[in-house]
Amino acid sequence: MNFIRFIFSKIFFKQIILASIIFFCICITTLYILKIITNHNKYIKVPNLQSFSLKDSEIILKKNNLRFEVLDSSKYNPNYPPLSVIDQSPMFNDLVKKNRKIYLTLNPKSYREISVPNVIQITQRNAETKLQAVGFIIGEKKYKNDIGKNMVLEIEYKGEKIDPGVLLPKNSAIDLILGNGKNN
């Protein structure tokens, strides 16, 4: 009975009102402080860094109070200079806050090297499919006397005979030496 009388007393209502006022003041103060700390409504436009070198990109980002991190890239793009920015995240003209980290993808120095598959003694069609699947370009097709018509006898790179397993840059042109179907 005393508990019910306490709940409906003036002291209890005064305490509830005082607690509500303090809670409201704490919430308002916290929101105000958060606006200051988080730079509310203060944005920076991300600059366009594509085709800039890493050194130039770093200077531009520092001027704009932005940080960066370099992401590894294995996709060589011949349209951009080596070790230049080929992609960025967030993108150009996006709005970000001060001290935001911009992720940069750099163009490698050249195509990565891959192993030449063994295409000796298989048909031209199969050899071309295998070579193109790993990233090589089919160069010239030369023929020499051999009973196996359109059978790959040798492979060449820049006029030199090469063996399967040799490491060459991706997108290299590989020449095929094929049999013409004629016996010596």
Short mmCIF file of C-alpha atoms in Angstrom, two decimals:
data_model
loop_
_atom_site.label_atom_id
_atom_site.label_comp_id
_atom_site.label_asym_id
_atom_site.label_seq_id
_atom_site.Cartn_x
_atom_site.Cartn_y
_atom_site.Cartn_z
CA MET A 1 0.00 0.00 0.00
CA ASN A 2 2.87 2.37 0.79
CA PHE A 3 4.37 1.71 -2.62
CA ILE A 4 1.19 2.74 -4.45
CA ARG A 5 0.92 5.86 -2.30
CA PHE A 6 4.59 6.69 -3.17
CA ILE A 7 3.93 6.35 -6.92
CA PHE A 8 1.14 8.93 -6.78
CA SER A 9 2.99 11.33 -4.47
CA LYS A 10 4.38 14.77 -5.40
CA ILE A 11 7.96 13.69 -4.64
CA PHE A 12 7.80 10.87 -7.18
CA PHE A 13 6.42 13.18 -9.92
CA LYS A 14 9.12 15.78 -9.15
CA GLN A 15 11.80 13.06 -9.47
CA ILE A 16 10.35 11.83 -12.82
CA ILE A 17 10.22 15.37 -14.20
CA LEU A 18 13.78 16.10 -13.00
CA ALA A 19 15.09 12.83 -14.53
CA SER A 20 13.33 13.63 -17.83
CA ILE A 21 14.87 17.12 -17.96
CA ILE A 22 18.36 15.75 -17.24
CA PHE A 23 17.92 13.00 -19.86
CA PHE A 24 16.72 15.56 -22.44
CA CYS A 25 19.72 17.85 -21.69
CA ILE A 26 22.17 14.93 -22.02
CA CYS A 27 20.65 13.93 -25.38
CA ILE A 28 20.78 17.49 -26.76
CA THR A 29 24.38 17.95 -25.57
CA THR A 30 25.45 14.60 -27.06
CA LEU A 31 23.88 15.41 -30.43
CA TYR A 32 25.53 18.84 -30.49
CA ILE A 33 28.95 17.38 -29.65
CA LEU A 34 28.53 14.67 -32.30
CA LYS A 35 27.80 17.31 -34.96
CA ILE A 36 31.07 19.05 -34.08
CA ILE A 37 33.16 15.86 -33.91
CA THR A 38 31.80 14.32 -37.13
CA ASN A 39 31.99 17.53 -39.21
CA HIS A 40 28.29 17.37 -39.98
CA ASN A 41 27.45 18.71 -43.47
CA LYS A 42 31.12 19.46 -44.25
CA TYR A 43 32.07 17.52 -47.39
CA ILE A 44 34.99 17.43 -49.80
CA LYS A 45 34.69 16.47 -53.48
CA VAL A 46 36.97 13.57 -54.39
CA PRO A 47 39.46 14.72 -57.06
CA ASN A 48 39.95 12.80 -60.31
CA LEU A 49 43.18 10.84 -59.90
CA GLN A 50 43.05 8.60 -62.96
CA SER A 51 46.30 8.52 -64.97
CA PHE A 52 48.17 10.47 -62.26
CA SER A 53 51.31 8.92 -60.78
CA LEU A 54 51.23 7.75 -57.19
CA LYS A 55 53.42 10.68 -56.10
CA ASP A 56 51.15 13.25 -57.76
CA SER A 57 48.05 11.53 -56.35
CA GLU A 58 49.52 11.70 -52.86
CA ILE A 59 50.14 15.45 -53.17
CA ILE A 60 46.61 16.09 -54.47
CA LEU A 61 45.02 14.03 -51.69
CA LYS A 62 47.07 15.75 -48.97
CA LYS A 63 45.97 19.17 -50.26
CA ASN A 64 42.35 18.00 -49.95
CA ASN A 65 42.84 16.54 -46.44
CA LEU A 66 42.30 12.98 -47.67
CA ARG A 67 44.25 9.79 -47.02
CA PHE A 68 44.90 6.93 -49.46
CA GLU A 69 45.65 3.24 -49.60
CA VAL A 70 47.06 1.43 -52.62
CA LEU A 71 45.31 -1.73 -53.76
CA ASP A 72 47.24 -4.35 -55.70
CA SER A 73 46.34 -4.76 -59.35
CA SER A 74 47.25 -7.46 -61.82
CA LYS A 75 45.25 -5.96 -64.69
CA TYR A 76 47.68 -4.10 -66.93
CA ASN A 77 46.09 -1.34 -69.02
CA PRO A 78 48.34 -0.14 -71.88
CA ASN A 79 46.32 3.11 -72.13
CA TYR A 80 47.73 4.34 -68.78
CA PRO A 81 51.36 4.99 -67.84
CA PRO A 82 52.99 2.33 -65.63
CA LEU A 83 52.36 2.80 -61.88
CA SER A 84 49.61 5.36 -62.49
CA VAL A 85 46.12 5.30 -60.99
CA ILE A 86 43.66 3.29 -63.11
CA ASP A 87 40.79 3.17 -60.60
CA GLN A 88 39.75 4.84 -57.37
CA SER A 89 37.10 4.33 -54.73
CA PRO A 90 35.15 6.51 -53.89
CA MET A 91 34.84 7.75 -57.45
CA PHE A 92 35.63 11.20 -58.85
CA ASN A 93 33.24 13.95 -57.61
CA ASP A 94 31.79 11.84 -54.78
CA LEU A 95 31.31 13.79 -51.56
CA VAL A 96 33.32 12.54 -48.58
CA LYS A 97 34.34 13.89 -45.20
CA LYS A 98 37.77 15.21 -44.26
CA ASN A 99 40.45 12.56 -43.61
CA ARG A 100 38.55 9.88 -45.59
CA LYS A 101 40.64 7.06 -47.04
CA ILE A 102 40.63 6.84 -50.85
CA TYR A 103 41.50 3.43 -52.30
CA LEU A 104 43.73 3.62 -55.38
CA THR A 105 44.34 0.83 -57.91
CA LEU A 106 47.63 1.23 -59.75
CA ASN A 107 48.58 0.09 -63.23
CA PRO A 108 51.39 -2.51 -63.06
CA LYS A 109 54.66 -1.90 -64.93
CA SER A 110 53.67 -4.43 -67.61
CA TYR A 111 51.57 -7.49 -68.20
CA ARG A 112 52.21 -10.23 -65.69
CA GLU A 113 54.18 -13.22 -66.89
CA ILE A 114 52.39 -16.51 -67.42
CA SER A 115 53.56 -19.97 -68.37
CA VAL A 116 53.17 -21.09 -71.98
CA PRO A 117 51.00 -24.22 -72.08
CA ASN A 118 52.16 -27.33 -73.91
CA VAL A 119 50.55 -27.15 -77.34
CA ILE A 120 53.11 -29.27 -79.23
CA GLN A 121 51.60 -32.19 -81.19
CA ILE A 122 47.99 -31.01 -80.90
CA THR A 123 45.79 -29.51 -83.60
CA GLN A 124 45.95 -25.85 -84.53
CA ARG A 125 42.41 -25.27 -83.32
CA ASN A 126 43.06 -26.78 -79.88
CA ALA A 127 46.40 -24.98 -79.58
CA GLU A 128 44.84 -21.60 -80.37
CA THR A 129 42.07 -22.19 -77.82
CA LYS A 130 44.58 -23.16 -75.11
CA LEU A 131 46.85 -20.19 -75.79
CA GLN A 132 44.02 -17.65 -75.93
CA ALA A 133 42.45 -19.05 -72.76
CA VAL A 134 45.53 -18.17 -70.70
CA GLY A 135 45.93 -14.74 -72.34
CA PHE A 136 48.25 -15.09 -75.33
CA ILE A 137 47.63 -13.75 -78.82
CA ILE A 138 48.05 -15.98 -81.86
CA GLY A 139 50.70 -14.51 -84.14
CA GLU A 140 51.84 -15.82 -87.49
CA LYS A 141 51.12 -19.31 -88.74
CA LYS A 142 54.04 -20.87 -90.58
CA TYR A 143 53.95 -24.22 -92.32
CA LYS A 144 56.60 -26.84 -92.86
CA ASN A 145 56.59 -30.29 -94.38
CA ASP A 146 55.07 -32.78 -91.96
CA ILE A 147 52.45 -35.48 -92.38
CA GLY A 148 50.30 -34.05 -89.56
CA LYS A 149 48.24 -31.39 -91.32
CA ASN A 150 47.62 -28.34 -89.04
CA MET A 151 49.43 -30.11 -86.20
CA VAL A 152 51.55 -27.80 -84.04
CA LEU A 153 55.20 -28.78 -84.43
CA GLU A 154 56.89 -25.83 -82.72
CA ILE A 155 56.06 -22.48 -81.14
CA GLU A 156 57.99 -19.23 -81.49
CA TYR A 157 58.11 -15.91 -79.69
CA LYS A 158 59.67 -12.97 -81.56
CA GLY A 159 61.21 -15.35 -84.09
CA GLU A 160 62.87 -17.57 -81.47
CA LYS A 161 61.81 -21.15 -80.80
CA ILE A 162 60.48 -21.56 -77.24
CA ASP A 163 59.59 -24.54 -75.11
CA PRO A 164 56.33 -25.05 -73.21
CA GLY A 165 56.51 -23.74 -69.64
CA VAL A 166 58.50 -20.62 -70.50
CA LEU A 167 57.24 -17.47 -68.76
CA LEU A 168 56.09 -14.73 -71.14
CA PRO A 169 54.14 -11.51 -70.58
CA LYS A 170 50.39 -11.86 -70.97
CA ASN A 171 49.12 -10.70 -74.41
CA SER A 172 52.37 -11.77 -76.10
CA ALA A 173 52.01 -12.91 -79.71
CA ILE A 174 53.01 -16.55 -80.15
CA ASP A 175 53.74 -17.87 -83.64
CA LEU A 176 52.71 -21.42 -84.53
CA ILE A 177 54.77 -23.72 -86.76
CA LEU A 178 52.28 -26.15 -88.29
CA GLY A 179 52.49 -29.24 -90.46
CA ASN A 180 51.24 -28.83 -94.03
CA GLY A 181 50.15 -32.44 -94.51
CA LYS A 182 52.91 -33.27 -97.01
CA ASN A 183 55.45 -35.95 -96.41
CA ASN A 184 59.07 -34.96 -96.91
#
